[in-house]
Tab-separated table of C-alpha atoms in Angstrom:
chain	number	residue	atom	x	y	z
A	526	MET	CA	-38.686	95.254	73.282
A	527	ILE	CA	-36.552	93.466	75.540
A	528	LEU	CA	-33.764	91.322	74.024
A	529	SER	CA	-33.362	88.224	75.820
A	530	CYS	CA	-30.555	87.123	77.983
A	531	LYS	CA	-28.466	84.792	75.609
A	532	ASN	CA	-28.076	87.969	72.981
A	533	LYS	CA	-26.835	90.304	75.788
A	534	ALA	CA	-22.931	89.962	75.234
A	535	ILE	CA	-23.103	90.696	71.491
A	536	VAL	CA	-25.327	93.595	72.051
A	537	PHE	CA	-23.066	95.036	74.708
A	538	LEU	CA	-19.925	94.369	71.897
A	539	LEU	CA	-21.447	96.717	69.838
A	540	CYS	CA	-22.335	99.153	72.336
A	541	ALA	CA	-18.826	98.862	73.746
A	542	THR	CA	-17.412	99.201	70.379
A	543	SER	CA	-18.885	102.641	69.013
A	544	PHE	CA	-17.038	103.916	71.783
A	545	LEU	CA	-13.851	102.949	71.443
A	546	LYS	CA	-14.059	103.408	67.848
A	547	ILE	CA	-14.093	107.546	68.610
A	548	VAL	CA	-10.376	106.643	69.844
A	549	SER	CA	-9.408	103.897	67.953
A	550	ALA	CA	-10.042	105.136	64.227
A	551	GLN	CA	-7.508	107.599	64.780
A	552	THR	CA	-4.991	104.827	65.542
A	553	VAL	CA	-1.578	105.033	63.684
A	554	GLU	CA	1.754	103.110	64.520
A	555	THR	CA	3.252	103.378	67.956
A	556	ASP	CA	6.911	103.489	66.198
A	557	SER	CA	5.764	106.980	64.906
A	558	LEU	CA	4.957	108.300	68.957
A	559	PRO	CA	8.338	107.842	70.845
A	560	SER	CA	6.985	108.486	74.183
A	561	ILE	CA	2.967	109.160	76.261
A	562	ASN	CA	0.975	111.298	74.996
A	563	ASN	CA	-0.585	112.621	77.845
A	564	THR	CA	-3.109	114.002	76.442
A	565	ARG	CA	-4.057	111.344	74.200
A	566	LEU	CA	-3.584	108.465	77.400
A	567	ILE	CA	-6.163	110.965	78.848
A	568	ILE	CA	-8.922	111.232	75.856
A	569	SER	CA	-8.218	106.997	76.112
A	570	SER	CA	-8.839	106.281	79.276
A	571	ALA	CA	-11.490	108.829	79.439
A	572	THR	CA	-13.178	107.394	76.202
A	573	ILE	CA	-12.903	103.462	77.902
A	574	ALA	CA	-14.415	104.529	81.319
A	575	THR	CA	-17.393	106.561	79.337
A	576	GLY	CA	-17.921	103.700	76.862
A	577	TYR	CA	-17.633	101.741	79.875
A	578	THR	CA	-19.839	103.205	82.485
A	579	THR	CA	-22.808	104.086	80.090
A	580	ALA	CA	-22.767	100.868	78.452
A	581	ILE	CA	-23.174	99.905	82.649
A	582	ILE	CA	-26.381	101.680	83.034
A	583	LEU	CA	-28.383	101.017	79.505
A	584	LEU	CA	-27.280	97.243	80.280
A	585	ASP	CA	-29.203	97.909	83.887
A	586	GLN	CA	-31.780	99.980	82.251
A	587	ALA	CA	-32.778	97.964	78.824
A	588	TRP	CA	-32.329	94.616	80.419
A	589	TYR	CA	-32.535	94.439	85.058
A	590	LYS	CA	-34.895	97.263	85.948
A	591	ASN	CA	-37.833	95.207	85.220
A	592	TYR	CA	-36.879	91.693	86.985
A	593	PRO	CA	-35.768	91.983	90.365
A	594	ARG	CA	-32.793	92.011	92.362
A	595	SER	CA	-30.888	88.825	94.472
A	596	SER	CA	-28.442	88.571	96.341
A	597	PHE	CA	-25.099	87.130	93.747
A	598	HIS	CA	-25.773	83.853	92.901
A	599	PHE	CA	-24.702	81.516	89.824
A	600	HIS	CA	-26.468	80.026	86.952
A	601	ASN	CA	-25.185	76.580	84.941
A	602	ASP	CA	-26.290	77.394	81.508
A	603	ASN	CA	-22.873	75.622	79.926
A	604	ALA	CA	-25.332	73.062	77.792
A	605	ASP	CA	-27.411	75.569	76.203
A	606	TRP	CA	-27.138	76.026	72.727
A	607	LEU	CA	-24.015	72.891	72.591
A	608	GLN	CA	-22.226	76.205	73.294
A	609	ILE	CA	-22.540	78.249	70.672
A	610	ASP	CA	-23.481	81.147	72.557
A	611	LYS	CA	-19.970	80.450	74.451
A	612	MET	CA	-18.308	80.961	71.670
A	613	GLY	CA	-20.089	84.817	71.147
A	614	HIS	CA	-18.582	85.969	74.528
A	615	SER	CA	-14.714	84.710	73.331
A	616	ILE	CA	-14.999	86.445	70.045
A	617	SER	CA	-16.295	89.703	71.621
A	618	SER	CA	-14.400	89.548	74.338
A	619	TYR	CA	-11.449	88.708	71.640
A	620	TYR	CA	-12.627	91.981	69.747
A	621	LEU	CA	-12.863	93.725	72.663
A	622	SER	CA	-9.585	93.703	73.661
A	623	ILE	CA	-7.732	94.448	70.339
A	624	LEU	CA	-10.215	97.656	70.028
A	625	SER	CA	-8.979	98.781	74.158
A	626	TYR	CA	-5.344	97.589	73.066
A	627	LYS	CA	-5.465	100.136	69.854
A	628	THR	CA	-7.101	102.932	72.123
A	629	PHE	CA	-4.037	102.539	74.568
A	630	SER	CA	-1.593	102.150	71.519
A	631	TRP	CA	-2.657	105.288	70.191
A	632	ALA	CA	-1.846	107.181	73.247
A	633	GLY	CA	1.662	105.792	73.325
A	634	LEU	CA	1.862	103.294	75.332
A	635	ASP	CA	4.479	100.864	74.294
A	636	ASN	CA	3.649	97.107	73.409
A	637	LYS	CA	3.277	95.415	76.255
A	638	SER	CA	1.821	98.069	78.759
A	639	ALA	CA	-1.083	98.775	76.072
A	640	THR	CA	-1.939	94.686	76.024
A	641	LEU	CA	-1.754	94.468	78.823
A	642	TRP	CA	-4.464	97.316	79.758
A	643	GLY	CA	-6.594	96.829	76.870
A	644	SER	CA	-6.396	92.940	78.005
A	645	LEU	CA	-8.225	94.137	80.999
A	646	SER	CA	-10.170	96.593	79.549
A	647	GLY	CA	-11.437	94.017	76.897
A	648	TRP	CA	-12.159	91.732	79.476
A	649	ALA	CA	-13.821	93.721	81.621
A	650	PHE	CA	-16.064	95.153	79.867
A	651	ILE	CA	-17.666	91.511	78.499
A	652	SER	CA	-17.692	90.618	82.012
A	653	VAL	CA	-19.459	92.817	84.128
A	654	ILE	CA	-22.858	91.565	82.411
A	655	GLU	CA	-22.263	88.464	84.721
A	656	VAL	CA	-21.844	90.610	87.447
A	657	LEU	CA	-25.384	91.867	86.387
A	658	ASP	CA	-26.805	88.578	85.576
A	659	GLY	CA	-25.374	87.773	89.260
A	660	PHE	CA	-27.931	90.309	90.954
A	661	SER	CA	-30.281	88.980	89.057
A	662	ALA	CA	-33.272	86.348	90.105
A	663	GLU	CA	-34.191	86.173	86.880
A	664	TRP	CA	-30.852	85.052	85.453
A	665	GLY	CA	-27.418	84.329	87.442
A	666	ALA	CA	-23.309	84.665	86.592
A	667	SER	CA	-22.186	81.945	84.250
A	668	THR	CA	-18.877	80.358	84.622
A	669	GLY	CA	-18.933	79.190	81.620
A	670	ASP	CA	-19.600	82.759	79.874
A	671	ILE	CA	-16.413	83.204	82.394
A	672	VAL	CA	-14.457	81.169	81.176
A	673	ALA	CA	-15.016	81.656	77.425
A	674	ASN	CA	-14.864	85.876	78.202
A	675	THR	CA	-11.160	84.817	79.762
A	676	PHE	CA	-10.610	82.955	76.612
A	677	GLY	CA	-10.692	85.295	74.508
A	678	THR	CA	-8.662	87.935	76.153
A	679	ALA	CA	-6.341	85.222	76.773
A	680	LEU	CA	-5.584	84.614	73.224
A	681	PHE	CA	-5.710	88.116	71.800
A	682	THR	CA	-2.865	88.753	75.159
A	683	THR	CA	-0.263	85.647	74.304
A	684	GLN	CA	-0.099	86.300	71.016
A	685	GLN	CA	0.233	89.966	71.460
A	686	LEU	CA	2.791	89.418	74.394
A	687	THR	CA	4.693	86.797	71.955
A	688	TRP	CA	4.126	88.037	68.173
A	689	GLU	CA	3.273	91.344	68.680
A	690	GLU	CA	0.606	90.284	66.366
A	691	GLN	CA	-2.346	88.365	65.888
A	692	ARG	CA	-1.353	85.188	63.740
A	693	ILE	CA	-5.006	83.042	64.924
A	694	LYS	CA	-7.879	85.302	64.626
A	695	LEU	CA	-11.791	84.950	66.513
A	696	ARG	CA	-14.538	85.057	63.249
A	697	TYR	CA	-17.741	84.937	62.998
A	698	SER	CA	-19.808	84.191	60.422
A	699	TYR	CA	-23.317	83.136	59.416
A	700	HIS	CA	-26.442	81.820	57.499
A	701	LYS	CA	-29.614	81.158	57.024
A	702	SER	CA	-30.925	78.403	58.981
A	703	GLY	CA	-33.949	78.221	58.407
A	704	LEU	CA	-35.050	77.224	61.354
A	705	GLU	CA	-36.091	80.663	62.712
A	706	VAL	CA	-39.665	80.185	61.304
A	707	TYR	CA	-40.471	77.540	64.088
A	708	ARG	CA	-39.487	80.077	66.420
A	709	PRO	CA	-39.280	83.506	65.943
A	710	ASP	CA	-39.606	84.517	69.453
A	711	LEU	CA	-36.671	82.937	70.239
A	712	LEU	CA	-34.132	82.940	67.053
A	713	GLY	CA	-35.327	86.348	65.351
A	714	THR	CA	-38.386	87.776	63.599
A	715	ASN	CA	-35.617	89.670	60.686
A	716	LEU	CA	-32.219	89.015	59.033
A	717	ALA	CA	-30.424	90.816	62.012
A	718	GLU	CA	-32.211	89.715	65.119
A	719	ASN	CA	-31.501	85.824	63.067
A	720	MET	CA	-27.952	87.023	62.782
A	721	LEU	CA	-28.261	87.465	66.579
A	722	LYS	CA	-30.152	84.959	67.872
A	723	ASP	CA	-30.181	81.553	65.509
A	724	TYR	CA	-27.077	79.927	66.810
A	725	ASN	CA	-28.347	77.305	64.265
A	726	GLY	CA	-26.807	79.593	61.632
A	727	ILE	CA	-23.689	81.069	63.264
A	728	THR	CA	-20.254	79.383	62.879
A	729	SER	CA	-17.442	80.338	65.374
A	730	TRP	CA	-13.590	80.384	63.521
A	731	LEU	CA	-10.126	80.153	64.458
A	732	SER	CA	-8.266	81.507	61.652
A	733	PHE	CA	-4.770	80.866	61.252
A	734	ASN	CA	-2.429	82.671	59.738
A	735	ILE	CA	-0.096	80.358	57.161
A	736	ASN	CA	2.587	82.771	55.797
A	737	SER	CA	3.080	83.887	59.457
A	738	PHE	CA	3.835	80.163	61.168
A	739	ALA	CA	5.396	79.545	57.793
A	740	GLY	CA	8.524	82.031	57.779
A	741	GLU	CA	9.847	84.730	56.281
A	742	ASN	CA	10.830	82.215	52.889
A	743	SER	CA	7.382	81.374	52.593
A	744	ILE	CA	5.973	82.053	49.106
A	745	ILE	CA	2.158	81.453	50.321
A	746	PRO	CA	0.292	84.822	49.903
A	747	PRO	CA	0.473	86.633	53.455
A	748	TRP	CA	-3.231	87.197	53.297
A	749	LEU	CA	-4.099	83.407	53.221
A	750	ASN	CA	-5.402	82.059	56.113
A	751	ILE	CA	-6.995	78.416	56.977
A	752	ALA	CA	-9.487	78.203	58.846
A	753	VAL	CA	-11.422	76.101	61.722
A	754	GLY	CA	-14.938	75.923	62.283
A	755	TYR	CA	-17.910	74.960	64.687
A	756	GLY	CA	-21.801	75.354	64.054
A	757	ALA	CA	-24.567	73.395	65.294
A	758	SER	CA	-27.975	72.774	63.779
A	759	GLY	CA	-31.793	71.257	64.778
A	760	MET	CA	-32.075	73.868	67.860
A	761	LEU	CA	-35.247	75.186	68.040
A	762	GLY	CA	-34.599	75.013	72.586
A	763	SER	CA	-32.255	76.157	74.386
A	764	ILE	CA	-31.480	73.117	76.482
A	765	SER	CA	-33.970	70.740	74.461
A	766	ASN	CA	-36.551	70.750	71.593
A	767	PRO	CA	-39.948	71.042	72.721
A	768	SER	CA	-42.280	69.552	70.408
A	769	GLU	CA	-44.880	72.279	70.263
A	770	HIS	CA	-45.032	75.755	70.175
A	771	ASN	CA	-48.582	78.161	70.920
A	772	GLY	CA	-50.008	75.363	70.709
A	773	GLN	CA	-48.306	73.956	67.469
A	774	PRO	CA	-46.909	70.527	66.858
A	775	LEU	CA	-42.854	71.441	65.908
A	776	PRO	CA	-41.009	69.186	63.210
A	777	TYR	CA	-38.402	66.567	64.949
A	778	TYR	CA	-34.397	67.937	64.248
A	779	LYS	CA	-31.660	66.214	66.071
A	780	ARG	CA	-29.277	68.323	68.134
A	781	THR	CA	-25.467	68.455	65.548
A	782	ARG	CA	-22.758	69.802	65.905
A	783	HIS	CA	-20.531	70.271	63.316
A	784	PHE	CA	-16.833	71.507	62.129
A	785	TYR	CA	-15.137	72.873	59.293
A	786	LEU	CA	-12.450	73.213	57.568
A	787	SER	CA	-11.689	76.903	55.155
A	788	PRO	CA	-9.680	78.625	53.688
A	789	ASP	CA	-10.364	82.188	54.955
A	790	VAL	CA	-8.689	86.051	54.193
A	791	ASP	CA	-6.893	88.038	56.859
A	792	PHE	CA	-7.544	91.648	55.430
A	793	GLY	CA	-4.976	93.321	57.501
A	794	LYS	CA	-1.812	91.498	55.266
A	795	ILE	CA	-3.091	93.233	52.214
A	796	LYS	CA	-1.104	95.716	51.369
A	797	THR	CA	-2.726	99.315	50.665
A	798	ASN	CA	-2.047	103.332	51.371
A	799	SER	CA	-6.179	103.841	51.139
A	800	THR	CA	-7.000	104.696	54.283
A	801	PHE	CA	-10.392	104.139	53.681
A	802	LEU	CA	-9.676	99.983	52.641
A	803	LYS	CA	-7.370	100.255	55.926
A	804	SER	CA	-10.792	101.345	58.238
A	805	VAL	CA	-13.159	98.845	56.188
A	806	PHE	CA	-10.607	95.980	56.648
A	807	SER	CA	-10.134	96.500	60.296
A	808	LEU	CA	-14.426	97.058	60.796
A	809	PHE	CA	-14.991	93.615	59.120
A	810	ASP	CA	-11.628	91.923	60.230
A	811	PHE	CA	-13.902	89.599	62.370
A	812	LEU	CA	-16.158	88.347	59.776
A	813	LYS	CA	-15.003	84.774	58.190
A	814	MET	CA	-14.802	85.416	54.427
A	815	PRO	CA	-17.260	83.126	52.472
A	816	ALA	CA	-15.042	80.116	50.540
A	817	PRO	CA	-15.494	76.306	49.600
A	818	ALA	CA	-15.799	74.631	53.354
A	819	ILE	CA	-15.020	70.616	54.632
A	820	GLU	CA	-17.657	69.681	56.956
A	821	TYR	CA	-17.847	67.254	59.713
A	822	SER	CA	-20.688	66.099	61.618
A	823	LYS	CA	-21.036	62.494	63.276
A	824	GLU	CA	-25.030	62.675	62.225
A	825	TYR	CA	-23.889	63.311	58.399
A	826	GLY	CA	-20.325	62.775	58.284
A	827	LEU	CA	-17.784	64.787	55.522
A	828	GLN	CA	-19.585	67.255	53.440
A	829	PHE	CA	-18.061	69.834	50.359
A	830	HIS	CA	-19.549	72.712	50.202
A	831	LEU	CA	-18.534	75.312	47.397
A	832	VAL	CA	-19.144	78.547	48.875
A	833	PHE	CA	-19.608	78.048	52.687
A	834	PHE	CA	-21.032	81.449	54.873
């Protein structure tokens, strides 16, 4: 089955991550590496190059080979899905940059070098989609996607060069929207597909570590974050909602933007000597933890959720 174009960024992230994890899972404290380890640098570079090449081949075979080619062109999809898909691009480029950074740090590069090379690699990983799209008659490169990719990478780069840590993290959460039953072809037929395809249930977050900004003498727990989220609802189509699907009438839903404020947990700030826990915390670092939330939308005003996913 060929997945829809709007999910390529997330699936591409998962594909690329599987390669980068080979090396980044072995990352050690860079302080213990007094100089560049040439063997590790070769392994790191080869791993990233292999992952990059393999991902391009897989993408080309999975999505593009059955569609006619064209000269390079752009397609304006900035109005699609109330920009929820663009946030997915930002999250993808952000974490790909982090994984690439860890890979180069493992090889012994200093913070600045690892950050710059990691950022370039992460941005290139996700942005190759736009090159392939640009040469496909079915789609076209998206300036909005490129901007979103750049924002995610820039968020990582700026913080790593300024603070040598990530005080503000992009994160993802999902809840069942209930709309997938009307358009399973578009929004997914099972939970795994819904989490990728149903933008009505996806919320993107900027999670701020309070203690990092409050100072060393702050009584605020170092693991406590405050997160600002953005989501949308009522979408049965990318730009507008159809009135029927396969001859069946569809209910009316107003396409609505939602904004959230919620506490969060930065597991990377929880001290533990367990290698297993460190790996688990790192693996799920992109997820926003379920927590109470205040929601605002123009349609429904202020609402409170005891637990929001």
